[in-house]
Amino acid sequence: LVVDREGHIVHDAVLRAPSEEQLRALLRTDHGDWETALGRVRYVTMPLGTPPAEQFLIAFVRAPETPESGHALFNALIALTTLLLVATVATSVAVVRGLTRDVDFVTRRIGAMAIIRSEPTGEPIPIRSIDEMGQLTMAFNELVGRFAASQRAYVKDLERVRHADQQRAGFLAAVSHELRTPLNAILGFADVLLSEVDGPLTPDMHENIEQIRASGKHLSRLIADILELSALESGQFQLDRKRVDIVALVAVVVREATILVASRPIEVIQRGDTMLVAKVDGTRVRQVVTNLVNNAVKFTEQGFIVVTVSHNQDELIVEVTDTGPGIGAQERAVIFEEFRQTRAERLRRRGTGLGLAIARRLVAMHNGSIEVASELGVGSTFRIRLPLGVR
């Protein structure tokens, strides 16, 4: 086509010429593709003459169609992509299944180690792969090995401690026998002298012998406490549970305490139930209550000591309340430990600090509890809770 600037055709050598509007659109570009009624064509425009040209040549050529090989290549790419995707999925599934089998295998082996009747350390887990799961298995086997070594060391140390404990028990038994034999002789001769069988005693002599006798009895109680604590720790101590009237048992302790404070401005009172039967070791419960009441007598200068017996459903409760100096918070935290005493006890140099420790162990053997509430300058309350055990 040869056209002017306005798209008017000057010379037509095509099968079907475009419209003027379409020709003006073609003139605005140098070349390109254009969709005609006869198909897709490519075109190029050139000015005729020197610029500014008044006429332009527009040449058309049929655009080449997409070769069949292009469709085949595209289809081949799709097929290859699909094949690769399927292979990737299959490989991933196989890897996941293998990893899952390894995880299940390790889980079963570890679970077998948790069985109570199996060896504490178990056996090393076989390594089935060299991937991350294999590295994890190797680390676990190393941990098992370390644990086995620690266990062997623990068993060896435990055996050594048991041997040392047996030696200690034997030593205490031997020492107690060696101490009690001359101590009993001292107490016996003191009693003979105090009876004045061999002649009258002056007041000073009588006081000195009383001091010997009191010190000997104190030493005897200390030896008994140490031996009893040793028996409790070694597990050789057994309770003799029987049906006991706790009110009557406490009444005996209160009467004994009343005699002790007869010359002091202290009143010992029993309150609570009139009869309460519990299945306990009466001797040991009396020992615990006596220890608490004697402590109250020891540190109460004036006022009262109240022993209350009560129950709550299936629980026996014995409370010992005094108007003594009280116990500080720091001392309350340690008074039930072995060889730990309050400041007042240390100043008076009384006992070894085993009384409350033994009481706590005896109460625990009854599946009970012992606790203290105290305020400085007001007094203290020790509370024992024991199961009645009669049903």
Short mmCIF file of C-alpha atoms in Angstrom, two decimals:
data_model
loop_
_atom_site.label_atom_id
_atom_site.label_comp_id
_atom_site.label_asym_id
_atom_site.label_seq_id
_atom_site.Cartn_x
_atom_site.Cartn_y
_atom_site.Cartn_z
CA LEU A 1 0.00 0.00 0.00
CA VAL A 2 1.02 3.58 -0.65
CA VAL A 3 -0.89 6.02 1.54
CA ASP A 4 -0.68 9.68 2.48
CA ARG A 5 -0.54 11.15 5.97
CA GLU A 6 -4.31 11.02 6.41
CA GLY A 7 -4.52 7.31 5.55
CA HIS A 8 -5.91 7.81 2.05
CA ILE A 9 -4.83 5.01 -0.25
CA VAL A 10 -2.69 6.19 -3.17
CA HIS A 11 -1.84 2.74 -4.56
CA ASP A 12 -3.40 -0.59 -3.50
CA ALA A 13 -1.64 -3.91 -4.15
CA VAL A 14 -3.17 -6.00 -1.37
CA LEU A 15 -6.06 -8.43 -1.29
CA ARG A 16 -8.11 -6.47 1.23
CA ALA A 17 -6.94 -3.04 2.31
CA PRO A 18 -7.45 -1.79 5.88
CA SER A 19 -9.70 1.12 6.68
CA GLU A 20 -8.35 4.67 6.85
CA GLU A 21 -8.59 4.66 10.62
CA GLN A 22 -6.61 1.41 10.78
CA LEU A 23 -4.03 2.79 8.33
CA ARG A 24 -3.52 5.90 10.46
CA ALA A 25 -2.90 3.55 13.44
CA LEU A 26 -0.35 1.61 11.40
CA LEU A 27 1.44 4.81 10.41
CA ARG A 28 2.06 5.66 14.04
CA THR A 29 4.44 2.67 14.38
CA ASP A 30 7.35 1.50 12.26
CA HIS A 31 6.47 -2.19 12.35
CA GLY A 32 4.47 -4.80 14.18
CA ASP A 33 1.85 -7.51 13.97
CA TRP A 34 -1.74 -6.99 12.88
CA GLU A 35 -4.74 -9.29 12.87
CA THR A 36 -6.71 -9.11 9.61
CA ALA A 37 -9.75 -10.91 8.30
CA LEU A 38 -7.44 -13.12 6.25
CA GLY A 39 -5.18 -13.97 9.17
CA ARG A 40 -2.29 -12.56 11.14
CA VAL A 41 0.26 -10.48 9.23
CA ARG A 42 3.39 -8.53 9.97
CA TYR A 43 3.90 -5.04 8.57
CA VAL A 44 6.53 -2.33 8.17
CA THR A 45 6.09 1.38 7.20
CA MET A 46 8.62 3.51 5.30
CA PRO A 47 8.40 7.19 4.22
CA LEU A 48 8.69 7.86 0.47
CA GLY A 49 11.02 10.73 -0.23
CA THR A 50 12.90 12.98 2.04
CA PRO A 51 11.26 14.09 5.28
CA PRO A 52 8.84 15.48 5.76
CA ALA A 53 7.37 12.83 3.47
CA GLU A 54 3.84 13.10 2.26
CA GLN A 55 3.42 9.45 1.29
CA PHE A 56 4.31 6.18 2.98
CA LEU A 57 4.82 2.63 1.84
CA ILE A 58 3.25 -0.10 3.99
CA ALA A 59 4.39 -3.66 3.24
CA PHE A 60 2.61 -6.74 4.55
CA VAL A 61 3.72 -10.35 4.89
CA ARG A 62 1.85 -13.28 6.36
CA ALA A 63 3.03 -14.07 9.90
CA PRO A 64 4.52 -17.60 10.23
CA GLU A 65 2.35 -20.08 12.06
CA THR A 66 3.55 -21.88 15.26
CA PRO A 67 5.39 -25.00 14.14
CA GLU A 68 4.12 -28.38 15.25
CA SER A 69 7.44 -29.05 16.92
CA GLY A 70 6.68 -26.26 19.39
CA HIS A 71 3.55 -28.03 20.59
CA ALA A 72 5.46 -31.30 20.91
CA LEU A 73 8.18 -29.61 22.92
CA PHE A 74 5.61 -27.99 25.19
CA ASN A 75 3.84 -31.31 25.72
CA ALA A 76 7.17 -33.01 26.39
CA LEU A 77 8.02 -30.38 29.01
CA ILE A 78 4.66 -30.92 30.72
CA ALA A 79 5.17 -34.69 30.74
CA LEU A 80 8.71 -34.34 32.07
CA THR A 81 7.56 -31.96 34.80
CA THR A 82 4.78 -34.35 35.79
CA LEU A 83 7.21 -37.27 35.88
CA LEU A 84 9.69 -35.33 37.99
CA LEU A 85 6.91 -34.28 40.37
CA VAL A 86 5.73 -37.88 40.77
CA ALA A 87 9.30 -39.05 41.35
CA THR A 88 9.85 -36.31 43.94
CA VAL A 89 6.66 -37.20 45.78
CA ALA A 90 7.51 -40.91 45.72
CA THR A 91 11.03 -40.21 47.01
CA SER A 92 9.67 -37.94 49.76
CA VAL A 93 7.15 -40.58 50.82
CA ALA A 94 9.86 -43.23 50.90
CA VAL A 95 12.15 -41.00 52.97
CA VAL A 96 9.35 -40.08 55.37
CA ARG A 97 8.35 -43.73 55.75
CA GLY A 98 11.95 -44.72 56.42
CA LEU A 99 12.34 -41.92 58.95
CA THR A 100 9.03 -42.86 60.56
CA ARG A 101 10.15 -46.49 60.85
CA ASP A 102 13.41 -45.37 62.47
CA VAL A 103 11.55 -43.09 64.88
CA ASP A 104 9.10 -45.87 65.77
CA PHE A 105 11.98 -48.30 66.28
CA VAL A 106 13.84 -45.91 68.60
CA THR A 107 10.59 -45.09 70.42
CA ARG A 108 9.88 -48.78 71.06
CA ARG A 109 13.40 -49.38 72.34
CA ILE A 110 13.22 -46.40 74.68
CA GLY A 111 9.75 -47.50 75.84
CA ALA A 112 11.14 -50.94 76.63
CA MET A 113 13.73 -49.29 78.88
CA ALA A 114 10.90 -47.70 80.88
CA ILE A 115 9.47 -51.08 81.90
CA ILE A 116 9.91 -51.53 85.66
CA ARG A 117 11.30 -55.06 85.40
CA SER A 118 13.91 -54.15 82.79
CA GLU A 119 17.44 -53.06 83.52
CA PRO A 120 17.59 -49.41 84.62
CA THR A 121 20.02 -48.45 81.85
CA GLY A 122 18.75 -50.76 79.09
CA GLU A 123 20.85 -51.68 76.07
CA PRO A 124 22.32 -49.47 73.31
CA ILE A 125 19.97 -48.91 70.35
CA PRO A 126 21.25 -50.30 67.02
CA ILE A 127 22.12 -47.54 64.53
CA ARG A 128 20.18 -48.20 61.29
CA SER A 129 21.17 -45.11 59.29
CA ILE A 130 23.79 -42.36 59.17
CA ASP A 131 21.35 -39.46 58.80
CA GLU A 132 20.07 -37.14 61.52
CA MET A 133 18.16 -40.02 63.10
CA GLY A 134 21.37 -42.03 63.27
CA GLN A 135 23.18 -39.13 64.90
CA LEU A 136 20.34 -38.81 67.41
CA THR A 137 20.58 -42.54 68.16
CA MET A 138 24.35 -42.25 68.67
CA ALA A 139 23.85 -39.33 71.09
CA PHE A 140 21.20 -41.29 72.99
CA ASN A 141 23.49 -44.33 73.26
CA GLU A 142 26.23 -42.09 74.61
CA LEU A 143 23.79 -40.71 77.17
CA VAL A 144 22.79 -44.26 78.15
CA GLY A 145 26.45 -45.14 78.59
CA ARG A 146 27.05 -42.17 80.85
CA PHE A 147 23.96 -43.01 82.87
CA ALA A 148 25.14 -46.62 83.25
CA ALA A 149 28.52 -45.43 84.51
CA SER A 150 26.81 -43.06 86.97
CA GLN A 151 24.55 -45.87 88.14
CA ARG A 152 27.51 -48.17 88.79
CA ALA A 153 29.24 -45.41 90.74
CA TYR A 154 26.03 -44.77 92.70
CA VAL A 155 25.62 -48.45 93.59
CA LYS A 156 29.23 -48.60 94.71
CA ASP A 157 28.86 -45.45 96.84
CA LEU A 158 25.57 -46.72 98.27
CA GLU A 159 27.19 -49.99 99.26
CA ARG A 160 30.02 -48.10 100.92
CA VAL A 161 27.52 -45.92 102.81
CA ARG A 162 25.57 -48.97 103.93
CA HIS A 163 28.76 -50.56 105.18
CA ALA A 164 29.66 -47.35 107.03
CA ASP A 165 26.14 -47.22 108.49
CA GLN A 166 26.46 -50.78 109.75
CA GLN A 167 29.80 -49.92 111.31
CA ARG A 168 28.25 -46.85 112.93
CA ALA A 169 25.36 -48.92 114.31
CA GLY A 170 27.82 -51.45 115.69
CA PHE A 171 29.92 -48.68 117.17
CA LEU A 172 26.91 -47.08 118.87
CA ALA A 173 25.79 -50.43 120.26
CA ALA A 174 29.26 -51.13 121.64
CA VAL A 175 29.68 -47.64 123.05
CA SER A 176 26.22 -47.69 124.63
CA HIS A 177 27.00 -50.97 126.33
CA GLU A 178 30.38 -49.71 127.55
CA LEU A 179 28.82 -46.46 128.78
CA ARG A 180 25.72 -47.93 130.39
CA THR A 181 27.56 -50.52 132.44
CA PRO A 182 29.61 -48.06 134.52
CA LEU A 183 26.77 -45.51 134.40
CA ASN A 184 24.35 -47.98 135.97
CA ALA A 185 26.93 -48.66 138.66
CA ILE A 186 27.29 -44.93 139.34
CA LEU A 187 23.51 -44.48 139.59
CA GLY A 188 23.20 -47.57 141.79
CA PHE A 189 25.89 -46.41 144.24
CA ALA A 190 24.36 -42.91 144.26
CA ASP A 191 21.01 -44.39 145.26
CA VAL A 192 22.74 -46.44 148.00
CA LEU A 193 24.48 -43.37 149.36
CA LEU A 194 21.26 -41.33 149.29
CA SER A 195 19.47 -44.07 151.24
CA GLU A 196 22.11 -43.51 154.01
CA VAL A 197 22.56 -47.23 154.50
CA ASP A 198 26.26 -46.67 155.17
CA GLY A 199 25.62 -43.78 157.50
CA PRO A 200 24.04 -40.35 157.66
CA LEU A 201 24.96 -37.62 155.13
CA THR A 202 25.52 -33.97 155.72
CA PRO A 203 23.40 -31.53 153.68
CA ASP A 204 26.37 -30.73 151.41
CA MET A 205 27.10 -34.41 150.84
CA HIS A 206 23.44 -35.10 150.08
CA GLU A 207 23.34 -32.23 147.54
CA ASN A 208 26.52 -33.41 145.82
CA ILE A 209 25.26 -36.97 145.49
CA GLU A 210 21.93 -35.69 144.13
CA GLN A 211 23.90 -33.77 141.52
CA ILE A 212 25.80 -36.94 140.59
CA ARG A 213 22.54 -38.86 140.32
CA ALA A 214 20.82 -36.15 138.22
CA SER A 215 23.79 -35.89 135.85
CA GLY A 216 23.93 -39.67 135.51
CA LYS A 217 20.22 -39.87 134.62
CA HIS A 218 20.66 -37.04 132.10
CA LEU A 219 23.54 -38.89 130.47
CA SER A 220 21.44 -42.07 130.39
CA ARG A 221 18.64 -40.22 128.56
CA LEU A 222 21.12 -38.83 126.02
CA ILE A 223 22.46 -42.31 125.30
CA ALA A 224 18.91 -43.65 124.92
CA ASP A 225 18.03 -40.82 122.47
CA ILE A 226 21.08 -41.49 120.32
CA LEU A 227 20.37 -45.23 120.20
CA GLU A 228 16.71 -44.67 119.41
CA LEU A 229 17.52 -42.23 116.58
CA SER A 230 19.98 -44.76 115.17
CA ALA A 231 17.31 -47.47 115.23
CA LEU A 232 14.82 -45.16 113.49
CA GLU A 233 17.32 -44.26 110.76
CA SER A 234 18.32 -47.87 110.11
CA GLY A 235 14.71 -49.02 109.77
CA GLN A 236 15.03 -51.50 112.63
CA PHE A 237 12.37 -49.72 114.67
CA GLN A 238 8.83 -51.15 114.47
CA LEU A 239 5.57 -49.85 115.92
CA ASP A 240 3.28 -51.99 118.08
CA ARG A 241 -0.19 -50.65 117.19
CA LYS A 242 -3.04 -51.36 119.59
CA ARG A 243 -6.34 -49.70 120.58
CA VAL A 244 -5.40 -47.04 123.12
CA ASP A 245 -7.49 -44.47 125.02
CA ILE A 246 -5.53 -41.33 124.15
CA VAL A 247 -7.34 -39.24 126.80
CA ALA A 248 -6.23 -41.61 129.58
CA LEU A 249 -2.70 -41.70 128.16
CA VAL A 250 -2.47 -37.92 128.13
CA ALA A 251 -3.87 -37.76 131.67
CA VAL A 252 -0.88 -39.77 132.90
CA VAL A 253 1.52 -37.35 131.22
CA VAL A 254 -0.32 -34.36 132.69
CA ARG A 255 -0.14 -35.84 136.21
CA GLU A 256 3.60 -36.36 135.88
CA ALA A 257 4.06 -32.79 134.65
CA THR A 258 1.93 -31.47 137.52
CA ILE A 259 4.35 -33.06 139.99
CA LEU A 260 7.31 -31.46 138.19
CA VAL A 261 5.86 -27.93 138.48
CA ALA A 262 4.45 -28.32 142.00
CA SER A 263 6.82 -25.67 143.39
CA ARG A 264 6.46 -23.26 140.42
CA PRO A 265 3.67 -20.82 139.45
CA ILE A 266 2.56 -23.00 136.55
CA GLU A 267 -0.74 -24.79 136.06
CA VAL A 268 -0.93 -27.89 133.84
CA ILE A 269 -4.42 -28.40 132.37
CA GLN A 270 -6.01 -31.11 130.24
CA ARG A 271 -8.93 -30.25 127.97
CA GLY A 272 -10.94 -31.73 125.14
CA ASP A 273 -12.59 -35.13 124.70
CA THR A 274 -13.34 -37.34 127.69
CA MET A 275 -12.56 -40.52 125.77
CA LEU A 276 -10.94 -41.08 122.40
CA VAL A 277 -9.69 -44.47 121.18
CA ALA A 278 -7.05 -44.72 118.45
CA LYS A 279 -5.05 -47.62 117.05
CA VAL A 280 -1.49 -46.47 117.73
CA ASP A 281 1.67 -47.48 119.51
CA GLY A 282 0.71 -46.17 122.95
CA THR A 283 4.27 -46.20 124.28
CA ARG A 284 5.57 -44.08 121.42
CA VAL A 285 2.63 -41.65 121.43
CA ARG A 286 3.14 -41.16 125.15
CA GLN A 287 6.86 -40.58 124.47
CA VAL A 288 6.02 -37.84 121.92
CA VAL A 289 3.46 -36.12 124.18
CA THR A 290 5.80 -36.37 127.17
CA ASN A 291 8.58 -34.76 125.16
CA LEU A 292 6.35 -31.82 124.16
CA VAL A 293 4.99 -31.34 127.69
CA ASN A 294 8.46 -31.56 129.27
CA ASN A 295 9.74 -28.95 126.79
CA ALA A 296 6.85 -26.69 127.79
CA VAL A 297 7.64 -27.24 131.48
CA LYS A 298 11.32 -26.58 130.83
CA PHE A 299 10.84 -23.15 129.22
CA THR A 300 7.68 -21.84 130.91
CA GLU A 301 8.47 -19.74 133.99
CA GLN A 302 4.89 -18.95 134.90
CA GLY A 303 1.40 -19.21 133.52
CA PHE A 304 -0.11 -22.42 132.21
CA ILE A 305 0.40 -25.45 130.02
CA VAL A 306 -2.72 -26.80 128.29
CA VAL A 307 -2.88 -30.24 126.68
CA THR A 308 -5.96 -30.59 124.45
CA VAL A 309 -7.17 -33.89 122.96
CA SER A 310 -9.72 -33.72 120.14
CA HIS A 311 -10.59 -35.39 116.86
CA ASN A 312 -11.67 -34.38 113.37
CA GLN A 313 -13.45 -37.14 111.43
CA ASP A 314 -10.81 -39.92 111.30
CA GLU A 315 -7.99 -37.81 112.72
CA LEU A 316 -6.65 -37.54 116.26
CA ILE A 317 -5.37 -34.12 117.33
CA VAL A 318 -3.22 -33.45 120.41
CA GLU A 319 -2.18 -29.86 121.13
CA VAL A 320 0.32 -28.68 123.77
CA THR A 321 0.09 -24.94 124.44
CA ASP A 322 2.32 -22.99 126.83
CA THR A 323 2.93 -19.40 127.89
CA GLY A 324 6.68 -19.64 127.51
CA PRO A 325 9.04 -17.26 125.66
CA GLY A 326 8.00 -18.46 122.21
CA ILE A 327 10.13 -19.55 119.28
CA GLY A 328 11.41 -17.29 116.50
CA ALA A 329 10.64 -17.96 112.83
CA GLN A 330 14.19 -19.05 112.00
CA GLU A 331 14.32 -21.49 114.91
CA ARG A 332 10.87 -22.90 114.08
CA ALA A 333 12.26 -23.96 110.71
CA VAL A 334 15.00 -26.15 112.24
CA ILE A 335 13.82 -27.37 115.64
CA PHE A 336 12.63 -30.71 114.18
CA GLU A 337 16.07 -31.45 112.69
CA GLU A 338 18.64 -33.66 114.40
CA PHE A 339 21.04 -31.95 116.79
CA ARG A 340 19.37 -28.54 116.28
CA GLN A 341 18.28 -26.61 119.37
CA THR A 342 16.67 -23.29 120.13
CA ARG A 343 18.80 -20.49 121.50
CA ALA A 344 17.26 -20.94 124.96
CA GLU A 345 18.26 -24.61 125.01
CA ARG A 346 21.80 -23.78 123.93
CA LEU A 347 22.11 -21.19 126.69
CA ARG A 348 20.89 -23.69 129.28
CA ARG A 349 23.10 -26.44 127.77
CA ARG A 350 20.31 -28.98 127.95
CA GLY A 351 19.91 -32.05 125.74
CA THR A 352 21.33 -32.92 122.34
CA GLY A 353 18.58 -31.59 120.12
CA LEU A 354 17.21 -35.07 119.40
CA GLY A 355 13.90 -34.99 121.27
CA LEU A 356 11.82 -33.21 118.64
CA ALA A 357 13.64 -35.00 115.80
CA ILE A 358 12.70 -38.36 117.31
CA ALA A 359 9.15 -37.13 117.93
CA ARG A 360 8.80 -36.10 114.28
CA ARG A 361 10.01 -39.50 113.07
CA LEU A 362 7.66 -41.38 115.43
CA VAL A 363 4.70 -39.30 114.28
CA ALA A 364 5.67 -39.86 110.62
CA MET A 365 5.77 -43.63 111.24
CA HIS A 366 2.12 -43.31 112.33
CA ASN A 367 1.39 -41.51 108.99
CA GLY A 368 0.78 -38.35 110.95
CA SER A 369 2.24 -34.87 111.17
CA ILE A 370 3.58 -32.49 113.81
CA GLU A 371 3.70 -28.72 113.50
CA VAL A 372 4.35 -25.68 115.66
CA ALA A 373 2.84 -22.21 115.89
CA SER A 374 4.59 -19.68 118.10
CA GLU A 375 4.94 -15.99 118.82
CA LEU A 376 7.83 -14.47 120.73
CA GLY A 377 6.83 -13.30 124.20
CA VAL A 378 3.42 -15.04 123.97
CA GLY A 379 4.00 -18.78 123.86
CA SER A 380 3.96 -21.81 121.59
CA THR A 381 1.52 -24.48 120.43
CA PHE A 382 2.69 -27.88 119.17
CA ARG A 383 0.03 -29.82 117.28
CA ILE A 384 0.13 -33.57 116.56
CA ARG A 385 -2.18 -35.12 113.96
CA LEU A 386 -2.52 -38.92 113.82
CA PRO A 387 -5.01 -41.17 112.01
CA LEU A 388 -7.42 -42.85 114.43
CA GLY A 389 -7.13 -46.14 112.55
CA VAL A 390 -10.01 -47.79 114.40
CA ARG A 391 -12.28 -48.35 111.37
#
